[in-house]
mmCIF file of C-alpha atoms and ligand atoms in Angstrom:
data_model
loop_
_atom_site.group_PDB
_atom_site.id
_atom_site.type_symbol
_atom_site.label_atom_id
_atom_site.label_comp_id
_atom_site.label_asym_id
_atom_site.label_seq_id
_atom_site.Cartn_x
_atom_site.Cartn_y
_atom_site.Cartn_z
ATOM 1 C CA MET A 1 94.743 -91.277 -70.068
ATOM 2 C CA ALA A 2 91.004 -91.381 -69.241
ATOM 3 C CA GLY A 3 90.765 -95.182 -69.201
ATOM 4 C CA ARG A 4 94.179 -95.781 -67.674
ATOM 5 C CA VAL A 5 94.188 -97.861 -64.502
ATOM 6 C CA VAL A 6 97.313 -98.294 -62.410
ATOM 7 C CA MET A 7 97.625 -101.265 -60.060
ATOM 8 C CA LYS A 8 100.281 -101.973 -57.468
ATOM 9 C CA ALA A 9 100.888 -104.764 -54.999
ATOM 10 C CA CYS A 10 101.028 -103.643 -51.376
ATOM 11 C CA SER A 11 101.018 -106.419 -48.822
ATOM 12 C CA SER A 12 100.485 -104.429 -45.620
ATOM 13 C CA TYR A 13 99.653 -101.029 -44.158
ATOM 14 C CA GLU A 14 103.234 -100.548 -43.048
ATOM 15 C CA ARG A 15 103.847 -96.849 -43.719
ATOM 16 C CA ALA A 16 106.858 -97.059 -46.031
ATOM 17 C CA SER A 17 105.198 -99.752 -48.180
ATOM 18 C CA VAL A 18 101.993 -97.763 -48.570
ATOM 19 C CA GLU A 19 103.852 -94.543 -49.378
ATOM 20 C CA ARG A 20 105.919 -96.313 -52.024
ATOM 21 C CA ALA A 21 102.862 -97.965 -53.589
ATOM 22 C CA VAL A 22 100.889 -94.698 -53.672
ATOM 23 C CA GLU A 23 103.823 -92.888 -55.262
ATOM 24 C CA GLU A 24 103.977 -95.614 -57.917
ATOM 25 C CA LEU A 25 100.240 -95.258 -58.529
ATOM 26 C CA PHE A 26 100.515 -91.506 -59.050
ATOM 27 C CA GLU A 27 103.550 -91.538 -61.312
ATOM 28 C CA PRO A 28 101.912 -93.048 -64.484
ATOM 29 C CA LEU A 29 98.964 -90.675 -63.999
ATOM 30 C CA GLY A 30 101.222 -87.635 -64.218
ATOM 31 C CA GLY A 31 101.855 -87.173 -60.485
ATOM 32 C CA PRO A 32 99.862 -84.967 -58.108
ATOM 33 C CA GLY A 33 100.639 -81.891 -60.224
ATOM 34 C CA ALA A 34 98.440 -83.315 -62.991
ATOM 35 C CA PHE A 35 95.413 -82.841 -60.703
ATOM 36 C CA ALA A 36 96.134 -79.800 -58.542
ATOM 37 C CA GLY A 37 98.182 -76.674 -59.071
ATOM 38 C CA GLU A 38 100.208 -74.757 -56.528
ATOM 39 C CA GLY A 39 97.957 -73.355 -53.813
ATOM 40 C CA GLN A 40 94.820 -75.063 -55.083
ATOM 41 C CA SER A 41 92.432 -76.820 -52.689
ATOM 42 C CA VAL A 42 92.280 -80.623 -52.663
ATOM 43 C CA PHE A 43 89.483 -82.569 -50.944
ATOM 44 C CA LEU A 44 90.168 -86.229 -50.158
ATOM 45 C CA LYS A 45 86.774 -87.939 -50.021
ATOM 46 C CA VAL A 46 87.487 -90.990 -47.898
ATOM 47 C CA ASN A 47 85.123 -93.832 -46.991
ATOM 48 C CA ALA A 48 84.056 -93.040 -43.410
ATOM 49 C CA LEU A 49 80.853 -95.065 -43.338
ATOM 50 C CA LEU A 50 80.862 -95.030 -39.552
ATOM 51 C CA GLY A 51 83.157 -94.560 -36.594
ATOM 52 C CA ALA A 52 85.000 -97.876 -36.803
ATOM 53 C CA ALA A 53 88.661 -98.541 -36.002
ATOM 54 C CA PRO A 54 90.919 -98.996 -39.067
ATOM 55 C CA GLU A 55 91.494 -102.710 -38.356
ATOM 56 C CA LYS A 56 87.763 -103.387 -38.822
ATOM 57 C CA GLY A 57 88.257 -102.806 -42.562
ATOM 58 C CA VAL A 58 85.029 -100.819 -42.900
ATOM 59 C CA THR A 59 86.658 -97.509 -43.804
ATOM 60 C CA THR A 60 89.578 -96.385 -45.964
ATOM 61 C CA HIS A 61 92.760 -97.177 -44.051
ATOM 62 C CA PRO A 62 94.354 -94.010 -42.608
ATOM 63 C CA GLU A 63 97.822 -95.001 -43.886
ATOM 64 C CA VAL A 64 96.486 -94.857 -47.459
ATOM 65 C CA VAL A 65 94.945 -91.454 -46.776
ATOM 66 C CA ARG A 66 98.188 -90.234 -45.192
ATOM 67 C CA ALA A 67 100.180 -91.340 -48.258
ATOM 68 C CA VAL A 68 97.770 -89.526 -50.605
ATOM 69 C CA VAL A 69 98.007 -86.375 -48.453
ATOM 70 C CA ARG A 70 101.819 -86.580 -48.661
ATOM 71 C CA GLN A 71 101.632 -86.803 -52.445
ATOM 72 C CA PHE A 72 99.527 -83.655 -52.740
ATOM 73 C CA GLN A 73 101.634 -81.766 -50.214
ATOM 74 C CA SER A 74 104.327 -81.600 -52.883
ATOM 75 C CA VAL A 75 102.096 -79.134 -54.773
ATOM 76 C CA THR A 76 99.767 -77.508 -52.228
ATOM 77 C CA ASP A 77 99.189 -77.190 -48.506
ATOM 78 C CA ARG A 78 95.390 -76.748 -48.888
ATOM 79 C CA ILE A 79 94.350 -80.350 -48.328
ATOM 80 C CA THR A 80 91.148 -81.418 -46.585
ATOM 81 C CA ILE A 81 90.144 -84.924 -45.527
ATOM 82 C CA GLY A 82 86.453 -85.628 -45.168
ATOM 83 C CA ASP A 83 83.299 -87.567 -45.814
ATOM 84 C CA SER A 84 79.639 -87.482 -44.983
ATOM 85 C CA PRO A 85 79.095 -90.675 -42.970
ATOM 86 C CA GLY A 86 75.699 -92.199 -42.428
ATOM 87 C CA GLY A 87 74.057 -90.565 -39.440
ATOM 88 C CA PRO A 88 73.699 -86.925 -38.460
ATOM 89 C CA PHE A 89 75.605 -84.489 -40.684
ATOM 90 C CA THR A 90 76.887 -82.377 -37.792
ATOM 91 C CA ALA A 91 80.368 -81.231 -36.819
ATOM 92 C CA GLY A 92 80.158 -83.169 -33.543
ATOM 93 C CA TYR A 93 79.288 -86.466 -35.247
ATOM 94 C CA LEU A 94 81.942 -85.933 -37.919
ATOM 95 C CA LYS A 95 84.599 -85.331 -35.242
ATOM 96 C CA ARG A 96 83.711 -88.575 -33.470
ATOM 97 C CA VAL A 97 83.870 -90.550 -36.724
ATOM 98 C CA TYR A 98 87.208 -88.988 -37.742
ATOM 99 C CA GLU A 99 88.736 -89.838 -34.356
ATOM 100 C CA LYS A 100 87.682 -93.483 -34.432
ATOM 101 C CA THR A 101 88.667 -94.082 -38.050
ATOM 102 C CA GLY A 102 92.164 -92.622 -37.606
ATOM 103 C CA PHE A 103 91.624 -89.732 -40.033
ATOM 104 C CA ALA A 104 91.956 -87.192 -37.204
ATOM 105 C CA GLU A 105 95.401 -88.551 -36.373
ATOM 106 C CA VAL A 106 96.428 -88.290 -40.031
ATOM 107 C CA ALA A 107 95.308 -84.659 -40.034
ATOM 108 C CA ARG A 108 97.259 -83.893 -36.825
ATOM 109 C CA ASP A 109 100.405 -85.558 -38.202
ATOM 110 C CA THR A 110 100.330 -84.079 -41.695
ATOM 111 C CA GLY A 111 98.745 -80.676 -41.128
ATOM 112 C CA ALA A 112 95.843 -81.507 -43.440
ATOM 113 C CA GLU A 113 92.441 -80.190 -42.390
ATOM 114 C CA LEU A 114 89.455 -82.277 -41.390
ATOM 115 C CA SER A 115 86.221 -81.243 -43.037
ATOM 116 C CA LEU A 116 83.655 -80.153 -40.448
ATOM 117 C CA ASP A 117 81.856 -78.125 -43.096
ATOM 118 C CA THR A 118 78.202 -79.167 -43.177
ATOM 119 C CA SER A 119 77.132 -76.833 -45.953
ATOM 120 C CA THR A 120 75.280 -78.352 -48.884
ATOM 121 C CA THR A 121 74.731 -77.378 -52.462
ATOM 122 C CA THR A 122 72.341 -78.534 -55.157
ATOM 123 C CA VAL A 123 73.906 -79.457 -58.464
ATOM 124 C CA SER A 124 72.358 -80.489 -61.740
ATOM 125 C CA ILE A 125 73.343 -83.866 -63.148
ATOM 126 C CA SER A 126 74.276 -83.861 -66.789
ATOM 127 C CA GLY A 127 73.168 -87.257 -68.107
ATOM 128 C CA GLY A 128 71.299 -88.118 -64.895
ATOM 129 C CA LYS A 129 68.849 -90.979 -65.296
ATOM 130 C CA VAL A 130 66.759 -91.132 -62.131
ATOM 131 C CA LEU A 131 67.666 -87.642 -60.868
ATOM 132 C CA LYS A 132 68.232 -84.361 -62.653
ATOM 133 C CA THR A 133 69.516 -82.491 -59.585
ATOM 134 C CA ILE A 134 70.893 -83.614 -56.244
ATOM 135 C CA MET A 135 72.060 -82.105 -52.975
ATOM 136 C CA ILE A 136 75.719 -82.842 -52.229
ATOM 137 C CA CYS A 137 78.274 -81.661 -49.655
ATOM 138 C CA GLY A 138 79.333 -78.094 -50.340
ATOM 139 C CA ALA A 139 82.968 -78.615 -49.322
ATOM 140 C CA MET A 140 83.483 -81.460 -51.787
ATOM 141 C CA HIS A 141 81.812 -79.541 -54.587
ATOM 142 C CA SER A 142 83.788 -76.336 -54.076
ATOM 143 C CA ALA A 143 87.269 -77.929 -53.923
ATOM 144 C CA ASP A 144 89.530 -77.278 -56.899
ATOM 145 C CA CYS A 145 90.373 -80.972 -56.969
ATOM 146 C CA LEU A 146 88.215 -83.819 -55.616
ATOM 147 C CA VAL A 147 89.987 -87.113 -54.954
ATOM 148 C CA SER A 148 88.021 -90.213 -53.976
ATOM 149 C CA VAL A 149 89.978 -92.568 -51.703
ATOM 150 C CA ALA A 150 87.742 -95.642 -51.620
ATOM 151 C CA LYS A 151 87.708 -98.944 -49.754
ATOM 152 C CA PHE A 152 87.125 -102.122 -51.771
ATOM 153 C CA LYS A 153 84.207 -103.931 -50.128
ATOM 154 C CA THR A 154 81.018 -105.779 -50.776
ATOM 155 C CA HIS A 155 77.633 -104.128 -50.365
ATOM 156 C CA MET A 156 74.388 -105.953 -49.700
ATOM 157 C CA PHE A 157 72.285 -103.923 -52.143
ATOM 158 C CA LEU A 158 74.807 -103.384 -54.925
ATOM 159 C CA ASN A 159 77.058 -106.404 -54.370
ATOM 160 C CA MET A 160 80.142 -104.212 -54.587
ATOM 161 C CA SER A 161 81.250 -100.926 -53.099
ATOM 162 C CA GLY A 162 84.148 -99.576 -55.101
ATOM 163 C CA ALA A 163 85.097 -96.436 -56.977
ATOM 164 C CA ILE A 164 81.581 -95.619 -58.219
ATOM 165 C CA LYS A 165 79.827 -96.294 -54.923
ATOM 166 C CA ASN A 166 82.292 -94.284 -52.807
ATOM 167 C CA LEU A 167 80.857 -91.040 -54.151
ATOM 168 C CA PHE A 168 77.463 -91.814 -52.661
ATOM 169 C CA GLY A 169 79.039 -90.408 -49.512
ATOM 170 C CA SER A 170 78.969 -86.975 -51.112
ATOM 171 C CA VAL A 171 75.219 -86.941 -50.388
ATOM 172 C CA PRO A 172 74.902 -85.257 -46.973
ATOM 173 C CA GLY A 173 74.336 -87.491 -43.929
ATOM 174 C CA ALA A 174 71.114 -89.412 -43.595
ATOM 175 C CA ASN A 175 69.768 -87.902 -46.860
ATOM 176 C CA LYS A 176 71.486 -90.717 -48.669
ATOM 177 C CA PHE A 177 69.495 -93.348 -46.841
ATOM 178 C CA SER A 178 66.139 -91.913 -47.864
ATOM 179 C CA TYR A 179 67.022 -92.943 -51.412
ATOM 180 C CA HIS A 180 66.792 -96.597 -50.385
ATOM 181 C CA SER A 181 63.080 -96.124 -49.825
ATOM 182 C CA ARG A 182 62.648 -93.917 -52.883
ATOM 183 C CA PHE A 183 64.346 -96.421 -55.206
ATOM 184 C CA PRO A 184 63.520 -99.863 -53.788
ATOM 185 C CA ARG A 185 64.616 -101.790 -56.874
ATOM 186 C CA ASP A 186 68.360 -102.432 -56.969
ATOM 187 C CA SER A 187 68.479 -101.447 -60.661
ATOM 188 C CA ASP A 188 67.020 -97.970 -59.931
ATOM 189 C CA PHE A 189 69.205 -97.571 -56.872
ATOM 190 C CA SER A 190 72.243 -98.460 -59.021
ATOM 191 C CA ASP A 191 71.263 -95.773 -61.529
ATOM 192 C CA LEU A 192 71.047 -93.325 -58.650
ATOM 193 C CA ILE A 193 74.585 -94.235 -57.539
ATOM 194 C CA VAL A 194 75.839 -93.560 -61.071
ATOM 195 C CA ASP A 195 73.951 -90.238 -61.122
ATOM 196 C CA VAL A 196 75.646 -89.190 -57.869
ATOM 197 C CA LEU A 197 79.052 -90.027 -59.331
ATOM 198 C CA LEU A 198 78.260 -87.882 -62.383
ATOM 199 C CA ALA A 199 77.194 -85.029 -60.093
ATOM 200 C CA SER A 200 80.325 -85.242 -57.928
ATOM 201 C CA ALA A 201 82.735 -85.659 -60.862
ATOM 202 C CA PRO A 202 85.947 -86.495 -58.971
ATOM 203 C CA ASP A 203 89.270 -85.812 -60.654
ATOM 204 C CA LEU A 204 91.028 -88.922 -59.360
ATOM 205 C CA HIS A 205 90.155 -92.235 -57.701
ATOM 206 C CA VAL A 206 92.421 -94.218 -55.390
ATOM 207 C CA MET A 207 91.380 -97.692 -54.221
ATOM 208 C CA ASP A 208 92.459 -99.244 -50.928
ATOM 209 C CA ALA A 209 92.349 -103.021 -51.409
ATOM 210 C CA VAL A 210 95.294 -103.935 -49.185
ATOM 211 C CA VAL A 211 92.768 -105.473 -46.824
ATOM 212 C CA ALA A 212 89.358 -105.700 -48.483
ATOM 213 C CA MET A 213 85.992 -107.074 -47.395
ATOM 214 C CA ASP A 214 83.958 -109.831 -49.005
ATOM 215 C CA GLY A 215 80.783 -111.623 -47.912
ATOM 216 C CA ASN A 216 78.056 -109.551 -46.338
ATOM 217 C CA GLY A 217 79.615 -106.083 -46.464
ATOM 218 C CA PRO A 218 79.830 -103.158 -46.185
ATOM 219 C CA ARG A 219 80.212 -103.406 -42.422
ATOM 220 C CA VAL A 220 80.305 -106.963 -41.150
ATOM 221 C CA GLY A 221 81.740 -108.972 -44.041
ATOM 222 C CA ASN A 222 84.993 -110.985 -43.950
ATOM 223 C CA LEU A 223 88.323 -109.234 -44.065
ATOM 224 C CA ILE A 224 90.537 -110.599 -46.827
ATOM 225 C CA ASP A 225 94.146 -109.859 -47.755
ATOM 226 C CA MET A 226 94.025 -108.685 -51.358
ATOM 227 C CA GLY A 227 97.370 -106.945 -50.963
ATOM 228 C CA MET A 228 96.974 -104.272 -53.601
ATOM 229 C CA MET A 229 95.988 -100.702 -54.428
ATOM 230 C CA ALA A 230 94.800 -99.122 -57.651
ATOM 231 C CA ALA A 231 94.155 -95.663 -59.088
ATOM 232 C CA GLY A 232 92.736 -93.986 -62.164
ATOM 233 C CA THR A 233 90.793 -90.986 -63.355
ATOM 234 C CA ASP A 234 87.759 -92.983 -64.510
ATOM 235 C CA ALA A 235 85.670 -94.677 -61.796
ATOM 236 C CA PHE A 236 84.050 -97.063 -64.292
ATOM 237 C CA ALA A 237 87.402 -98.221 -65.650
ATOM 238 C CA LEU A 238 88.753 -98.669 -62.128
ATOM 239 C CA ASP A 239 85.770 -100.777 -61.037
ATOM 240 C CA LEU A 240 85.987 -102.840 -64.241
ATOM 241 C CA ALA A 241 89.644 -103.536 -63.513
ATOM 242 C CA MET A 242 88.906 -104.483 -59.893
ATOM 243 C CA MET A 243 86.215 -106.957 -61.014
ATOM 244 C CA ASP A 244 88.869 -108.484 -63.255
ATOM 245 C CA VAL A 245 91.193 -108.838 -60.254
ATOM 246 C CA ILE A 246 88.568 -110.779 -58.288
ATOM 247 C CA GLY A 247 87.564 -112.779 -61.386
ATOM 248 C CA ILE A 248 83.856 -111.909 -61.206
ATOM 249 C CA GLU A 249 81.836 -110.668 -64.166
ATOM 250 C CA PRO A 250 81.487 -106.843 -64.152
ATOM 251 C CA GLU A 251 77.659 -106.893 -64.132
ATOM 252 C CA LYS A 252 77.704 -108.382 -60.622
ATOM 253 C CA ASN A 253 78.794 -104.927 -59.491
ATOM 254 C CA LYS A 254 75.311 -103.450 -59.907
ATOM 255 C CA ALA A 255 76.455 -99.837 -60.143
ATOM 256 C CA LEU A 256 78.885 -100.872 -62.859
ATOM 257 C CA ALA A 257 76.105 -102.828 -64.587
ATOM 258 C CA ALA A 258 74.007 -99.635 -64.626
ATOM 259 C CA ALA A 259 76.891 -97.717 -66.214
ATOM 260 C CA ILE A 260 77.313 -100.436 -68.854
ATOM 261 C CA ARG A 261 73.551 -100.393 -69.640
ATOM 262 C CA ARG A 262 73.717 -96.637 -70.058
ATOM 263 C CA GLY A 263 76.715 -96.834 -72.401
ATOM 264 C CA LEU A 264 78.931 -94.943 -69.971
ATOM 265 C CA CYS A 265 81.600 -97.612 -70.122
ATOM 266 C CA GLN A 266 82.503 -100.771 -71.953
ATOM 267 C CA GLY A 267 81.298 -104.161 -70.792
ATOM 268 C CA ASP A 268 84.606 -105.652 -69.726
ATOM 269 C CA SER A 269 88.189 -104.775 -68.912
ATOM 270 C CA ARG A 270 89.536 -105.620 -72.377
ATOM 271 C CA GLY A 271 90.714 -102.404 -73.982
ATOM 272 C CA LEU A 272 91.500 -100.696 -70.685
ATOM 273 C CA GLU A 273 94.985 -99.315 -70.467
ATOM 274 C CA MET A 274 96.376 -101.243 -67.512
ATOM 275 C CA VAL A 275 99.645 -100.001 -66.037
ATOM 276 C CA GLY A 276 101.766 -101.169 -63.116
ATOM 277 C CA ASP A 277 101.659 -104.723 -61.807
ATOM 278 C CA GLU A 278 100.033 -107.405 -63.963
ATOM 279 C CA VAL A 279 96.444 -108.290 -63.087
ATOM 280 C CA GLY A 280 97.483 -111.958 -63.124
ATOM 281 C CA SER A 281 99.951 -111.360 -60.302
ATOM 282 C CA LEU A 282 97.310 -109.554 -58.214
ATOM 283 C CA ARG A 283 94.409 -111.935 -58.895
ATOM 284 C CA TYR A 284 92.351 -112.806 -55.813
ATOM 285 C CA ARG A 285 90.552 -116.153 -56.007
ATOM 286 C CA GLY A 286 87.502 -117.109 -54.007
ATOM 287 C CA PHE A 287 86.037 -113.610 -53.515
ATOM 288 C CA ARG A 288 82.531 -114.004 -52.083
ATOM 289 C CA LEU A 289 79.671 -111.672 -52.937
ATOM 290 C CA PRO A 290 76.873 -110.999 -50.392
ATOM 291 C CA ASP A 291 74.403 -113.852 -50.094
ATOM 292 C CA LYS A 292 71.333 -111.590 -50.310
ATOM 293 C CA LYS A 293 69.096 -112.706 -53.183
ATOM 294 C CA ASP A 294 67.277 -109.773 -54.709
ATOM 295 C CA ILE A 295 63.792 -110.648 -55.855
ATOM 296 C CA SER A 296 62.314 -107.161 -56.339
ATOM 297 C CA GLU A 297 63.636 -107.132 -59.921
ATOM 298 C CA ARG A 298 61.301 -109.987 -60.800
ATOM 299 C CA VAL A 299 58.190 -108.326 -59.453
ATOM 300 C CA PRO A 300 56.124 -106.534 -62.147
ATOM 301 C CA ASP A 301 56.035 -102.704 -62.076
ATOM 302 C CA PHE A 302 52.334 -102.425 -61.313
ATOM 303 C CA VAL A 303 52.754 -104.724 -58.296
ATOM 304 C CA MET A 304 55.725 -102.692 -57.069
ATOM 305 C CA LYS A 305 53.758 -99.439 -57.411
ATOM 306 C CA ARG A 306 50.723 -100.794 -55.594
ATOM 307 C CA PHE A 307 52.369 -102.946 -52.934
ATOM 308 C CA GLY A 308 55.985 -101.713 -52.893
ATOM 309 C CA GLU A 309 55.750 -100.561 -49.302
ATOM 310 C CA ARG A 310 54.320 -103.896 -48.170
ATOM 311 C CA MET A 311 57.098 -105.787 -49.946
ATOM 312 C CA ALA A 312 60.039 -103.782 -48.583
ATOM 313 C CA LEU A 313 62.481 -105.536 -46.267
ATOM 314 C CA ARG A 314 61.838 -104.703 -42.596
ATOM 315 C CA PRO A 315 64.553 -103.899 -40.059
ATOM 316 C CA VAL A 316 64.258 -106.131 -37.003
ATOM 317 C CA PRO A 317 66.607 -105.925 -33.973
ATOM 318 C CA VAL A 318 67.991 -109.285 -32.896
ATOM 319 C CA GLU A 319 67.928 -110.315 -29.263
ATOM 320 C CA GLY A 320 71.289 -111.562 -28.093
ATOM 321 C CA LYS A 321 73.167 -109.347 -30.558
ATOM 322 C CA CYS A 322 71.687 -105.964 -29.665
ATOM 323 C CA THR A 323 73.514 -104.327 -26.769
ATOM 324 C CA ALA A 324 70.952 -101.520 -26.436
ATOM 325 C CA CYS A 325 73.729 -99.006 -27.136
ATOM 326 C CA GLY A 326 71.175 -96.579 -28.601
ATOM 327 C CA LYS A 327 73.244 -95.565 -31.653
ATOM 328 C CA CYS A 328 70.440 -96.557 -34.018
ATOM 329 C CA VAL A 329 68.047 -94.365 -32.032
ATOM 330 C CA GLU A 330 70.409 -91.442 -32.637
ATOM 331 C CA ILE A 331 70.700 -91.978 -36.397
ATOM 332 C CA CYS A 332 67.164 -93.084 -37.338
ATOM 333 C CA PRO A 333 65.735 -90.211 -39.431
ATOM 334 C CA ALA A 334 62.143 -91.302 -38.728
ATOM 335 C CA GLY A 335 62.390 -91.534 -34.947
ATOM 336 C CA ALA A 336 61.154 -95.106 -35.352
ATOM 337 C CA ILE A 337 63.530 -96.787 -32.898
ATOM 338 C CA THR A 338 63.311 -96.916 -29.126
ATOM 339 C CA ILE A 339 65.171 -98.942 -26.536
ATOM 340 C CA GLU A 340 62.953 -101.164 -24.484
ATOM 341 C CA GLY A 341 64.743 -102.976 -21.699
ATOM 342 C CA LYS A 342 67.865 -104.423 -23.300
ATOM 343 C CA LEU A 343 66.668 -104.411 -26.888
ATOM 344 C CA ALA A 344 66.066 -101.853 -29.642
ATOM 345 C CA ARG A 345 62.535 -101.868 -31.005
ATOM 346 C CA VAL A 346 61.458 -100.609 -34.449
ATOM 347 C CA ASP A 347 58.023 -99.088 -34.979
ATOM 348 C CA GLN A 348 57.378 -100.517 -38.461
ATOM 349 C CA LYS A 349 54.616 -97.970 -39.109
ATOM 350 C CA LYS A 350 57.027 -95.066 -38.662
ATOM 351 C CA CYS A 351 59.988 -96.758 -40.413
ATOM 352 C CA GLN A 352 60.903 -95.209 -43.794
ATOM 353 C CA ARG A 353 62.901 -98.276 -44.940
ATOM 354 C CA CYS A 354 66.111 -96.315 -45.297
ATOM 355 C CA TYR A 355 68.153 -99.192 -43.751
ATOM 356 C CA CYS A 356 70.442 -96.718 -42.055
ATOM 357 C CA CYS A 357 70.172 -98.716 -38.793
ATOM 358 C CA HIS A 358 71.054 -101.986 -40.540
ATOM 359 C CA GLU A 359 74.031 -100.444 -42.289
ATOM 360 C CA LEU A 360 75.419 -98.665 -39.239
ATOM 361 C CA CYS A 361 74.786 -101.009 -36.280
ATOM 362 C CA GLU A 362 78.235 -102.124 -35.213
ATOM 363 C CA GLN A 363 76.861 -105.283 -33.562
ATOM 364 C CA ASP A 364 75.151 -106.465 -36.771
ATOM 365 C CA ALA A 365 72.045 -106.605 -34.614
ATOM 366 C CA ILE A 366 69.490 -105.382 -37.167
ATOM 367 C CA GLU A 367 68.367 -108.027 -39.591
ATOM 368 C CA LEU A 368 66.308 -107.332 -42.691
ATOM 369 C CA GLU A 369 63.270 -109.570 -42.826
ATOM 370 C CA ARG A 370 61.074 -110.230 -45.812
ATOM 371 C CA PRO A 371 57.459 -109.295 -45.141
ATOM 372 C CA MET A 372 54.838 -112.027 -45.419
ATOM 373 C CA LEU A 373 53.604 -110.835 -48.855
ATOM 374 C CA MET A 374 57.086 -111.254 -50.313
ATOM 375 C CA LYS A 375 57.505 -114.678 -48.717
ATOM 376 C CA LEU A 376 54.212 -115.822 -50.254
ATOM 377 C CA MET A 377 55.147 -114.482 -53.694
ATOM 378 C CA ARG A 378 58.490 -116.185 -53.429
ATOM 379 C CA MET A 379 56.845 -119.520 -52.686
ATOM 380 C CA ASN A 380 54.323 -119.133 -55.505
ATOM 381 C CA ARG A 381 56.739 -117.930 -58.145
ATOM 382 C CA GLY A 382 59.667 -120.059 -57.063
ATOM 383 C CA ILE A 383 61.919 -117.005 -56.664
HETATM 384 S S1 LIG B 1 70.389 -102.418 -32.808
HETATM 385 FE FE1 LIG B 1 72.575 -102.002 -32.852
HETATM 386 S S2 LIG B 1 72.791 -99.781 -32.793
HETATM 387 FE FE2 LIG B 1 70.690 -100.297 -32.141
HETATM 388 S S3 LIG B 1 70.764 -100.408 -29.919
HETATM 389 FE FE3 LIG B 1 71.074 -102.482 -30.700
HETATM 390 S S4 LIG B 1 73.299 -102.704 -30.847
HETATM 391 FE FE4 LIG B 1 72.891 -100.499 -30.672
HETATM 392 S S1 LIG B 2 64.102 -97.933 -38.337
HETATM 393 FE FE1 LIG B 2 63.531 -97.605 -40.459
HETATM 394 S S2 LIG B 2 63.695 -95.390 -40.775
HETATM 395 FE FE2 LIG B 2 64.791 -95.875 -38.878
HETATM 396 S S3 LIG B 2 66.919 -96.159 -39.512
HETATM 397 FE FE3 LIG B 2 65.978 -98.186 -39.525
HETATM 398 S S4 LIG B 2 65.234 -98.469 -41.625
HETATM 399 FE FE4 LIG B 2 65.653 -96.274 -41.357
#
């Protein structure tokens, strides 16, 4: 059953439709009892990137989370919903995010708990490529059963955010963003994402693609009606199957490409055991990847080592978009952002290039600019 992927059409977030689709996803996988026994603890690791309302399509839709909770309540009442969003990993910040995303309401309605646990634990990564150990959220690690409930979106660094990428949220708070500066090449960052998945080792993955996001995700892309959900026990197989649904070669999902390079999964969806609705009936045409063109991969290693810092993209607040709300000031781990008048300002000398502000600004008011050195190299090398 390891490579089995179940797919189901689901045209809206209307409660009965979602509950039926989730039940039909679970059934070919053995039902909730195949993953958790009576009285065991289940942690639903949702995508709660930031405190955005469900209709923004940035986070896992609460109706999907509610339906997964209902499934597990047939075997246990120890169910926790949680994530480690970007930003401070504090109970107060988590509460605010859970309220805005609708997860708090799901918890109130179903009796599930919300995770306000900010403990961390360091785990070793068997088969890790760029990391041998990593710090992850203690509550996710200690659950008897970890279930990832992901949102299908694009991602400017990795092209896609799916089953593999969702587990990056198991890295506590702003710690995850420091990896952007530590692994500036997308290929290394993709290996890191795979390492985190191996460290977290979820038991089950559920994918919310009823409304998905294409274009310049993961926060301000276009919302698209894909009208489907999927589930499986193998994140690589699930992401392979989803790439098949959108008709884009698997390697464009950079995390998946890293897994293929490392021999952790096959190179395409042929040979996967697909169950449920036919891929052909779910196919989404015209899916758009982010338009960011990565050029760091074409820069030689010695240049990256010597000038990497001077070639990193720089966060720049945009006048006219920035509302001076101050949220980026709150989340910046380097204390590099201040509000001056009606505009955020980034001290580029203090900036650690974590891109936390770019990823979390709800006004899309932080652009990433190429530094002059990169622009010159691009002109000279035609890249
Ligand atoms: S850049 Fe974004 S988060 Fe920062 S102050 Fe402006 S609008 Fe707020
Ligand atoms: S200003 Fe720099 S360090 Fe601060 S959040 Fe933005 S990218 Fe990260």
